[in-house]
C-alpha positions as a Python dict, from the first residue, in 0.01 Angstrom:
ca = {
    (1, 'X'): (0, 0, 0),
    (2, 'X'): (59, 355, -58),
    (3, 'X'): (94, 624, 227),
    (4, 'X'): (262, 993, 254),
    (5, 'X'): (223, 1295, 436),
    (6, 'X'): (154, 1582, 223),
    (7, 'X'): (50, 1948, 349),
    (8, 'X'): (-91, 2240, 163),
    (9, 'X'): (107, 2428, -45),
    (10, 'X'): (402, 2124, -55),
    (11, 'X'): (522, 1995, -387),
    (12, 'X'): (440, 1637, -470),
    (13, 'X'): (622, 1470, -737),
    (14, 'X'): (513, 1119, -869),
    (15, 'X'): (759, 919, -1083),
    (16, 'X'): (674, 580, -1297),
    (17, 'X'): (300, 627, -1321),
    (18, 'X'): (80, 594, -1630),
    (19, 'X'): (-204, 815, -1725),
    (20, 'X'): (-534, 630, -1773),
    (21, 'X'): (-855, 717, -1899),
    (22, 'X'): (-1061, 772, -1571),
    (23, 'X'): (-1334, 441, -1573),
    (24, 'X'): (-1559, 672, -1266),
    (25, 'X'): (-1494, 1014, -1530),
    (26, 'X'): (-1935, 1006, -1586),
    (27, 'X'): (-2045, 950, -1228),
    (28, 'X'): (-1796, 1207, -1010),
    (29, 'X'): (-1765, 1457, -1334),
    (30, 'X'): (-1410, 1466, -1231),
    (31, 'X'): (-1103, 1460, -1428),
    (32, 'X'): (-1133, 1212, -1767),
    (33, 'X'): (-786, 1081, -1671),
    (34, 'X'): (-570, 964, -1386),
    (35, 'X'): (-265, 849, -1279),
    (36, 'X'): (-262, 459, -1235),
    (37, 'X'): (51, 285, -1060),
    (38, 'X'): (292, 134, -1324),
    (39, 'X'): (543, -146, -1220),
    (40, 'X'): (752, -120, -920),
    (41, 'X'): (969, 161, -990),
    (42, 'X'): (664, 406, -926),
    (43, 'X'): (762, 650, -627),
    (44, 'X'): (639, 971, -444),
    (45, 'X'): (814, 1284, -366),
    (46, 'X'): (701, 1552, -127),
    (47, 'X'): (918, 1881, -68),
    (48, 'X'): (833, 2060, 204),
    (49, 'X'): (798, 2420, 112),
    (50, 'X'): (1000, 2676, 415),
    (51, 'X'): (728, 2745, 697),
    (52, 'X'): (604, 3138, 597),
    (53, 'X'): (611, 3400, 866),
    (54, 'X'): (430, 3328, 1196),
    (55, 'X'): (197, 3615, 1111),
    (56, 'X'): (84, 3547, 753),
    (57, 'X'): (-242, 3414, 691),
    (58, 'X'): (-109, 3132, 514),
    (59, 'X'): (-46, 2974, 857),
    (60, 'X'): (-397, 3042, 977),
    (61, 'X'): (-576, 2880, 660),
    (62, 'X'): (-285, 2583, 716),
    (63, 'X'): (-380, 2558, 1060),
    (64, 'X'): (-735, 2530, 956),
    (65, 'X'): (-696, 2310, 731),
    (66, 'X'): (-485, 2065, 927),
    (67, 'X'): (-751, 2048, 1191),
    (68, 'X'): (-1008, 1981, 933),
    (69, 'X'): (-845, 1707, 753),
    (70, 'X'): (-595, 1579, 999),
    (71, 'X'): (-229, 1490, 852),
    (72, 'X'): (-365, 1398, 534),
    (73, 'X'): (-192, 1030, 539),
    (74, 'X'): (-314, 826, 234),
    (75, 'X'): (-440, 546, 302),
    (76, 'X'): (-451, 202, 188),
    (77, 'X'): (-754, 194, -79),
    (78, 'X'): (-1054, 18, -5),
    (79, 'X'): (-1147, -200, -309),
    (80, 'X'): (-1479, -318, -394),
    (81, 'X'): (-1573, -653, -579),
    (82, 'X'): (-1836, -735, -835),
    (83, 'X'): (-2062, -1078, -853),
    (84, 'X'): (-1974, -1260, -1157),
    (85, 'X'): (-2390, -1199, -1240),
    (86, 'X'): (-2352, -818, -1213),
    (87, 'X'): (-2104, -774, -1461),
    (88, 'X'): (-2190, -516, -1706),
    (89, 'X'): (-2041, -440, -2037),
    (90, 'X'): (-1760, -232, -2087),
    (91, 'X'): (-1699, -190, -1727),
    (92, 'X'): (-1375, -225, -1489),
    (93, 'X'): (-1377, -422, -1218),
    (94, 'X'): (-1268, -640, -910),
    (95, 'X'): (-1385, -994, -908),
    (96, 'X'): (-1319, -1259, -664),
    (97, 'X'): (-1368, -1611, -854),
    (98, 'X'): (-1337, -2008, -791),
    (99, 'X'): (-1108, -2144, -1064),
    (100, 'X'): (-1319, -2426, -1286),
    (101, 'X'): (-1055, -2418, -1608),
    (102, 'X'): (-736, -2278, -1677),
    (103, 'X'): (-468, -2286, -1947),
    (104, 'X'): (-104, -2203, -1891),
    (105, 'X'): (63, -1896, -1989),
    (106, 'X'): (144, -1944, -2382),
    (107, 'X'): (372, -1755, -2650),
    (108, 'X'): (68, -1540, -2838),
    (109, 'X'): (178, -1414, -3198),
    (110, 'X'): (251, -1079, -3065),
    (111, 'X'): (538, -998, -2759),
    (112, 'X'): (304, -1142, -2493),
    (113, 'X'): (238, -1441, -2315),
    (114, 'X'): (-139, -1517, -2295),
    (115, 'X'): (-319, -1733, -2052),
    (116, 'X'): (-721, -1808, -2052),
    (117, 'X'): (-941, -1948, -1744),
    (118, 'X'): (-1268, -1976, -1623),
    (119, 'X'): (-1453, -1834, -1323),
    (120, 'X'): (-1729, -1860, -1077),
    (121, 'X'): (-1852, -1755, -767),
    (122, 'X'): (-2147, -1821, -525),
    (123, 'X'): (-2348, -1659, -796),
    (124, 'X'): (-2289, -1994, -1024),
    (125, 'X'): (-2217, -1809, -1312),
    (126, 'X'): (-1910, -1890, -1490),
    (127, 'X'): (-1714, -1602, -1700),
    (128, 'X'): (-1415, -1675, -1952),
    (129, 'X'): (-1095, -1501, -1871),
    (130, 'X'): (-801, -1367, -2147),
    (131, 'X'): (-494, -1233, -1977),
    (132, 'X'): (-213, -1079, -2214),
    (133, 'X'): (124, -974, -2040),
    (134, 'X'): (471, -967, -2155),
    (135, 'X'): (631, -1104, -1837),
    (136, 'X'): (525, -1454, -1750),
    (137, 'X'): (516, -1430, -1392),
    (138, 'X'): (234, -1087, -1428),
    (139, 'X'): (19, -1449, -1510),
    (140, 'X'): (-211, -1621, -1232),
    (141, 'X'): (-4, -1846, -1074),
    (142, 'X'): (-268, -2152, -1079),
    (143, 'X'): (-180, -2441, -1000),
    (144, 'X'): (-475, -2651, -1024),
    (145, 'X'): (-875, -2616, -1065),
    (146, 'X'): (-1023, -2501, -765),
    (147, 'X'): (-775, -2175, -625),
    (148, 'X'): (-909, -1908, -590),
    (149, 'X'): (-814, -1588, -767),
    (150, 'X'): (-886, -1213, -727),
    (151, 'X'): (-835, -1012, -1027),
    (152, 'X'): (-830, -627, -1023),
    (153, 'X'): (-914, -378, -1255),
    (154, 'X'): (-992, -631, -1553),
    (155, 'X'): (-1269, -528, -1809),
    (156, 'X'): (-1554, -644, -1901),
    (157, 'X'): (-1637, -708, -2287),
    (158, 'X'): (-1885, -868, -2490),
    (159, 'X'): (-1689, -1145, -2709),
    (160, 'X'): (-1918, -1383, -2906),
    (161, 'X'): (-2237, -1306, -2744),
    (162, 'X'): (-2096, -1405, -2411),
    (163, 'X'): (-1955, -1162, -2136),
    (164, 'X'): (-1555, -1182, -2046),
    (165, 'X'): (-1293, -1077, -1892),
    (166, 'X'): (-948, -933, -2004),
    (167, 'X'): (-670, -731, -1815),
    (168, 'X'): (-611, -335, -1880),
    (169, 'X'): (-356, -68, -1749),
    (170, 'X'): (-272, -155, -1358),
    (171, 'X'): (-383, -509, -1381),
    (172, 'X'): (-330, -694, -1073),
    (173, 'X'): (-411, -1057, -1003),
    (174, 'X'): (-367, -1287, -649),
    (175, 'X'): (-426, -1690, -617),
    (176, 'X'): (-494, -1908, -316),
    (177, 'X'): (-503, -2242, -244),
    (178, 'X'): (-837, -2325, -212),
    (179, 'X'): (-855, -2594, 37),
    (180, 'X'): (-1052, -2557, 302),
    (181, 'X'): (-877, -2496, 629),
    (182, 'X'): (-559, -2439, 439),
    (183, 'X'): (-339, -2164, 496),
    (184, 'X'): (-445, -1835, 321),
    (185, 'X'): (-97, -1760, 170),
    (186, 'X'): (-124, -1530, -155),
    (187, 'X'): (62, -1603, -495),
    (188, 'X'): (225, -1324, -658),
    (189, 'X'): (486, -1162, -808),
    (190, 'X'): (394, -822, -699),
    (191, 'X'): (643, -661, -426),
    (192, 'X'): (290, -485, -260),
    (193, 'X'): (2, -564, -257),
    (194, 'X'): (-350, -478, -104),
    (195, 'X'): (-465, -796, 145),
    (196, 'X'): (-688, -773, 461),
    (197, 'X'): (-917, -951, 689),
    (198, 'X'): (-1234, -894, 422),
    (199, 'X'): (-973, -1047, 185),
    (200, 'X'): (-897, -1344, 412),
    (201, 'X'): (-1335, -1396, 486),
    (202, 'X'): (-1397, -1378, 125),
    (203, 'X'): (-1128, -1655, 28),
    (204, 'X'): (-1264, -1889, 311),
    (205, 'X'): (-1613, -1858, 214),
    (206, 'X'): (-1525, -1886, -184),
    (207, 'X'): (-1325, -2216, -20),
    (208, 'X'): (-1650, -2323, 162),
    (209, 'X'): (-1863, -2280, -129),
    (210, 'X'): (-1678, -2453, -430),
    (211, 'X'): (-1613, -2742, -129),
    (212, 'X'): (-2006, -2792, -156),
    (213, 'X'): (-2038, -2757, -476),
    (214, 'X'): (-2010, -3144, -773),
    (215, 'X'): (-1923, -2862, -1047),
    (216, 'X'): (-1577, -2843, -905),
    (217, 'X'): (-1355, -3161, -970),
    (218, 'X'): (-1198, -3342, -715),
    (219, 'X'): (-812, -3293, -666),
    (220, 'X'): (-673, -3629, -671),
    (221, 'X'): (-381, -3760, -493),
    (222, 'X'): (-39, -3760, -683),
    (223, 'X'): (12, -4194, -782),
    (224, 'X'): (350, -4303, -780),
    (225, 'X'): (480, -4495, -1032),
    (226, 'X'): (480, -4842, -849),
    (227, 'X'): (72, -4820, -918),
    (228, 'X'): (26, -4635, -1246),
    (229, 'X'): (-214, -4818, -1492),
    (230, 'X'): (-189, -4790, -1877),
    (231, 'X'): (-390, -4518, -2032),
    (232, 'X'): (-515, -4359, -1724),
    (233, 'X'): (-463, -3990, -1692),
    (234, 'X'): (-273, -3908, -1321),
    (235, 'X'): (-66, -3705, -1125),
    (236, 'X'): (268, -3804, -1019),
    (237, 'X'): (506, -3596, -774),
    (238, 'X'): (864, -3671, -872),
    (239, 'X'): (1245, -3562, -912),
    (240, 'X'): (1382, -3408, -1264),
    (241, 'X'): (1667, -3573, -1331),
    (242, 'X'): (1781, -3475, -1697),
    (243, 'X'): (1584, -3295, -1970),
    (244, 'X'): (1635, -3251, -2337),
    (245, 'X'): (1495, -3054, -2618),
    (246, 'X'): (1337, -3322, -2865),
    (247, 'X'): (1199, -3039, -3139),
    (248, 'X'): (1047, -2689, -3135),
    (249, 'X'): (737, -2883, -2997),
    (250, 'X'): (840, -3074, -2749),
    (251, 'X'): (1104, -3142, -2444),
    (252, 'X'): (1158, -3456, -2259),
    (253, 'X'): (1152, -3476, -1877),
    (254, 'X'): (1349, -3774, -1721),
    (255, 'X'): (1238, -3810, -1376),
    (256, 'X'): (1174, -4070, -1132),
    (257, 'X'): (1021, -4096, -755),
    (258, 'X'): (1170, -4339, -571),
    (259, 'X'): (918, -4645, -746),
    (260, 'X'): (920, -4850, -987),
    (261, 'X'): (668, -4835, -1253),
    (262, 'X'): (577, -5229, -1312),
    (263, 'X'): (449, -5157, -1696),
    (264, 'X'): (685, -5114, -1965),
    (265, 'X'): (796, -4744, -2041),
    (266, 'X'): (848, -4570, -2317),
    (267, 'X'): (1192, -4520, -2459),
    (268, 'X'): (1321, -4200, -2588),
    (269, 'X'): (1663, -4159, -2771),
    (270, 'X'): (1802, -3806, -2754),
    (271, 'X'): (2136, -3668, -2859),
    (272, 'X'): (2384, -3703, -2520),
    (273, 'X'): (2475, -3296, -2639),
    (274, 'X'): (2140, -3148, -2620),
    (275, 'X'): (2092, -3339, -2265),
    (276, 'X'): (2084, -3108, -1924),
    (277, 'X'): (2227, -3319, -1675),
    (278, 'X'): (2341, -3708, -1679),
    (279, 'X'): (2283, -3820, -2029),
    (280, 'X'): (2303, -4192, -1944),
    (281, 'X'): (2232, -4373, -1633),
    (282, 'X'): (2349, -4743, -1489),
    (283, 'X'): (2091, -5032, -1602),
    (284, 'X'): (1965, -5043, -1242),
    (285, 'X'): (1906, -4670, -1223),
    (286, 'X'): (1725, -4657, -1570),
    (287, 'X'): (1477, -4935, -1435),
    (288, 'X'): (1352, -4647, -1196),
    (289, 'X'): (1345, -4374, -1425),
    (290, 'X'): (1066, -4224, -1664),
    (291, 'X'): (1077, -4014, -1973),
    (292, 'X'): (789, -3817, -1964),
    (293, 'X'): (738, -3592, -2290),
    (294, 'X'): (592, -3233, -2301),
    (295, 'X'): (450, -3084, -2568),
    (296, 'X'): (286, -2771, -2712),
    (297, 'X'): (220, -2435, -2477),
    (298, 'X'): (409, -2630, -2176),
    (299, 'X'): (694, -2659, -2360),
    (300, 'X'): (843, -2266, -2262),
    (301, 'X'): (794, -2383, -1933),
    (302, 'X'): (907, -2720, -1919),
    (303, 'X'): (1250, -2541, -2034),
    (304, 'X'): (1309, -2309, -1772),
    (305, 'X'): (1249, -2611, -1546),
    (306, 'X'): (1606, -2710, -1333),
    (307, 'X'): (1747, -3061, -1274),
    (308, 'X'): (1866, -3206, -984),
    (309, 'X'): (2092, -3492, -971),
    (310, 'X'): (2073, -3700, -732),
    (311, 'X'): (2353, -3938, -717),
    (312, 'X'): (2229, -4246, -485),
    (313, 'X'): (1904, -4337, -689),
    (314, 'X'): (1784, -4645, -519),
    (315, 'X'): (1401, -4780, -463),
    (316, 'X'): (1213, -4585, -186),
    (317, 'X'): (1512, -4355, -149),
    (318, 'X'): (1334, -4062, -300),
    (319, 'X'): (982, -4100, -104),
    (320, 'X'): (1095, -3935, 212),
    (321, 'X'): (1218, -3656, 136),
    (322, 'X'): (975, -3559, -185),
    (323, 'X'): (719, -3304, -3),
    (324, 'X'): (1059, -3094, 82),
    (325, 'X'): (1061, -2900, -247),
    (326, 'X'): (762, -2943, -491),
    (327, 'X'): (677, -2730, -821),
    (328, 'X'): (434, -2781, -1079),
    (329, 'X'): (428, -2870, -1438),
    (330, 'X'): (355, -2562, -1651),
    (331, 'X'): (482, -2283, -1384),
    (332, 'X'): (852, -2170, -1393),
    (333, 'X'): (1032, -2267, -1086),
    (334, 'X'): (1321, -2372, -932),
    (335, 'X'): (1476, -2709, -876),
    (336, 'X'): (1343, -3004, -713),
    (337, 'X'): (1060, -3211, -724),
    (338, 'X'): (730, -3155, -909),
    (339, 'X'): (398, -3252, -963),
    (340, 'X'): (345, -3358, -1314),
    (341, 'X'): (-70, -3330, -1378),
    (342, 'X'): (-278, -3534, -1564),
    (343, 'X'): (-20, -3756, -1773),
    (344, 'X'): (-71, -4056, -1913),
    (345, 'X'): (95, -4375, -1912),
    (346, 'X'): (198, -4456, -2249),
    (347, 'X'): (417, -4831, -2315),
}
C-alpha cells in the first residue's frame, strides 16, 4: 500500500506512473484521466515548502486546514468486488472467482504471453478469462482447478455473445489455495500488494462454497509410479533428473520418484549434447526412471524447469524426502521435485 504525508502548499512529485482514462470520469464529473501505478519503480516525492512568517495568513488557513483534515496520510484503498452476475459491459472491475478451467501462460503471436481461465462464484455463473502480459510471472499463478483468484481492474467485454474478462492498465491478479482450512498464503509476483481480513473472509467462504459444490472436480492424490495403470490420466510428484529438447514442440523430462513403474515405459533416444544433466544412467538406475514428454504451450515452461541430480538413486530412497521442495508442471520454478498433472501412461 501507498501512504505519505503531504500538506498544503508542498510539492508532490510522482515518478513511474501511467495516465489512464478515468473508468468513474461520468459519475464524479471529475477529471477524464488519472494516474494509475505502473510497475515497481513508481515512487512519491514531497518537498516541504520553508514554513512562511508566523503572522501570515497562510499559517492560519494551514492551521485550519490541518484540523479539518488531519495529517492527510493516504491510506490504503478500499477495493470493492463485483458478482460474476452483475457484470456489465464495458466496465472495470474487481472480481473474486473459484477457478473451474485454466490454461497455462502461452507464446501469443505478438510480444506477450497469454493465458485463458474460467470463473465462478457463489453466484454460479461462470465467465471466460483472457490475460495478455509480456512477463510470464504478471500471469495467475494456478496451480490446479479449484484456487481461488482475485483479479483487479480487468474489463468487461462482450466477445461472441458471451460476457468476459481481459486485463487493462494496472492489472493486478492474487491466487490461493483453495482448500478448506488451508493456509491463506497469496501467490504473486507483486512486491505490494492490497490484502486484509475482508480479503482473508472472502477466500474462506469462496473455499467453503466450491467445497459444496459437484461442479468443481476433485483434486486427486499424486500416484506413484509403483501403481500407475496404462492409459489412465494421473498425477505423479517426482524428481527431474535430466531434460532434453526433442523439437520446437516438445522437451523430454526424465524423472523418477523413488518407485518403480511395473508396466513397460516408453523409450526416448536423444542426442547425449542437447541433454541437461546425466545423459546416461546405470541399467539399475534406468529401471527407476521415466521419460515423460511435453508438448505444445508447456513446452516454454518445461524449459526453464532445473534438474537435480541426485547421485544415490535407489528404490524408496526418493519418497521421504519428496514433499521438501515441490513445483508444478507448466509454472517456472526452481529445482526439485514436481507434480506432473494429468499424464498418461503410455508403453
Amino acid at each position: 500500500c501507498w501512504a505519505f504525508c503531504a500538506l498544503l502548499q508542498d510539492v508532490v512529485l510522482l515518478s513511474g506512473f501511467t495516465v489512464g482514462k478515468s473508468p468513474t470520469a461520468n459519475k464524479d464529473k471529475l477529471h477524464p484521466c488519472n494516474l494509475q501505478l505502473s510497475g515497481d519503480d513508481a515512487c512519491i516525492y514531497v518537498s516541504k515548502q520553508k514554513p512562511p512568517h508566523p503572522r501570515s495568513p497562510l499559517v492560519s488557513k494551514r492551521s485550519s486546514w490541518i484540523s479539518a483534515e488531519g495529517s492527510k496520510m493516504v491510506k490504503a484503498p478500499k477495493y470493492t468486488y463485483v458478482r460474476l452476475d452483475e457484470l456489465k459491459n464495458e466496465s472495470v472491475v474487481n472480481v473474486y472467482g473459484v477457478v473451474v478451467f485454466f490454461k497455462q501462460p502461452f507464446k501469443s503471436r505478438g510480444t506477450d504471453y497469454c493465458s485463458c481461465l474460467k470463473i465462478t462464484d457463489q453466484s454460479e455463473h461462470k465467465i471466460g478469462c483472457t490475460i495478455f502480459c509480456e512477463k510470464l510471472e504478471d500471469h495467475p499463478k494456478i496451480f490446479q482447478t479449484g484456487d481461488i483468484v482475485r483479479m483487479h481492474r480487468v474489463k468487461v467485454k462482450l466477445y461472441n455473445n458471451s460476457l468476459t474478462l481481459v486485463n487493462t492498465s494496472g492489472f493486478s491478479v492474487v491466487t490461493f489455495h483453495g482448500t478448506v482450512g488451508g493456509a491463506v498464503e497469496p501467490r504473486t509476483s507483486s512486491k505490494t500488494f492490497h490484502f486484509d481480513e475482508d480479503d482473508r473472509r472472502t477466500v474462506e467462504e469462496l473455499r467453503s462454497w466450491a467445497a459444496s459444490q459437484t461442479l468443481l472436480p476433485s483434486v486427486s492424490a499424486a500416484v506413484p509410479l509403483s501403481a500407475v495403470q496404462p492409459s489412465a490420466y494421473f498425477d505423479l510428484t517426482c524428481q527431474l533428473l535430466a531434460k532434453a529438447t526433442v523439437d520446437t514442440t516438445c522437451t523430454l523430462l526424465r524423472v523418477w520418484d523413488g518407485t518403480r513403474c511395473p508396466h513397460p515405459l516408453l523409450k526416448v533416444i536423444v542426442d547425449p549434447n542437447v541433454t541437461e544433466g546425466a545423459s546416461s544412467f546405470s541399467k539399475q538406475k534406468e529401471s527407476l526412471i521415466a521419460n515423460v514428454l511435453v508438448y505444445d504451450n508447456h513446452v516454454e515452461f518445461a524449459r526453464q524447469l532445473k534438474w537435480e541430480l541426485n547421485t544415490s538413486l535407489a528404490e524408496g530412497s526418493a519418497r521421504r524426502s519428496q514433499q521438501t521442495l515441490t513445483m508444478r508442471l507448466g509454472l517456472p520454478s526452481l529445482s526439485g521435485f514436481l507434480l506432473l498433472q494429468r499424464i498418461q501412461l503410455t508403453t
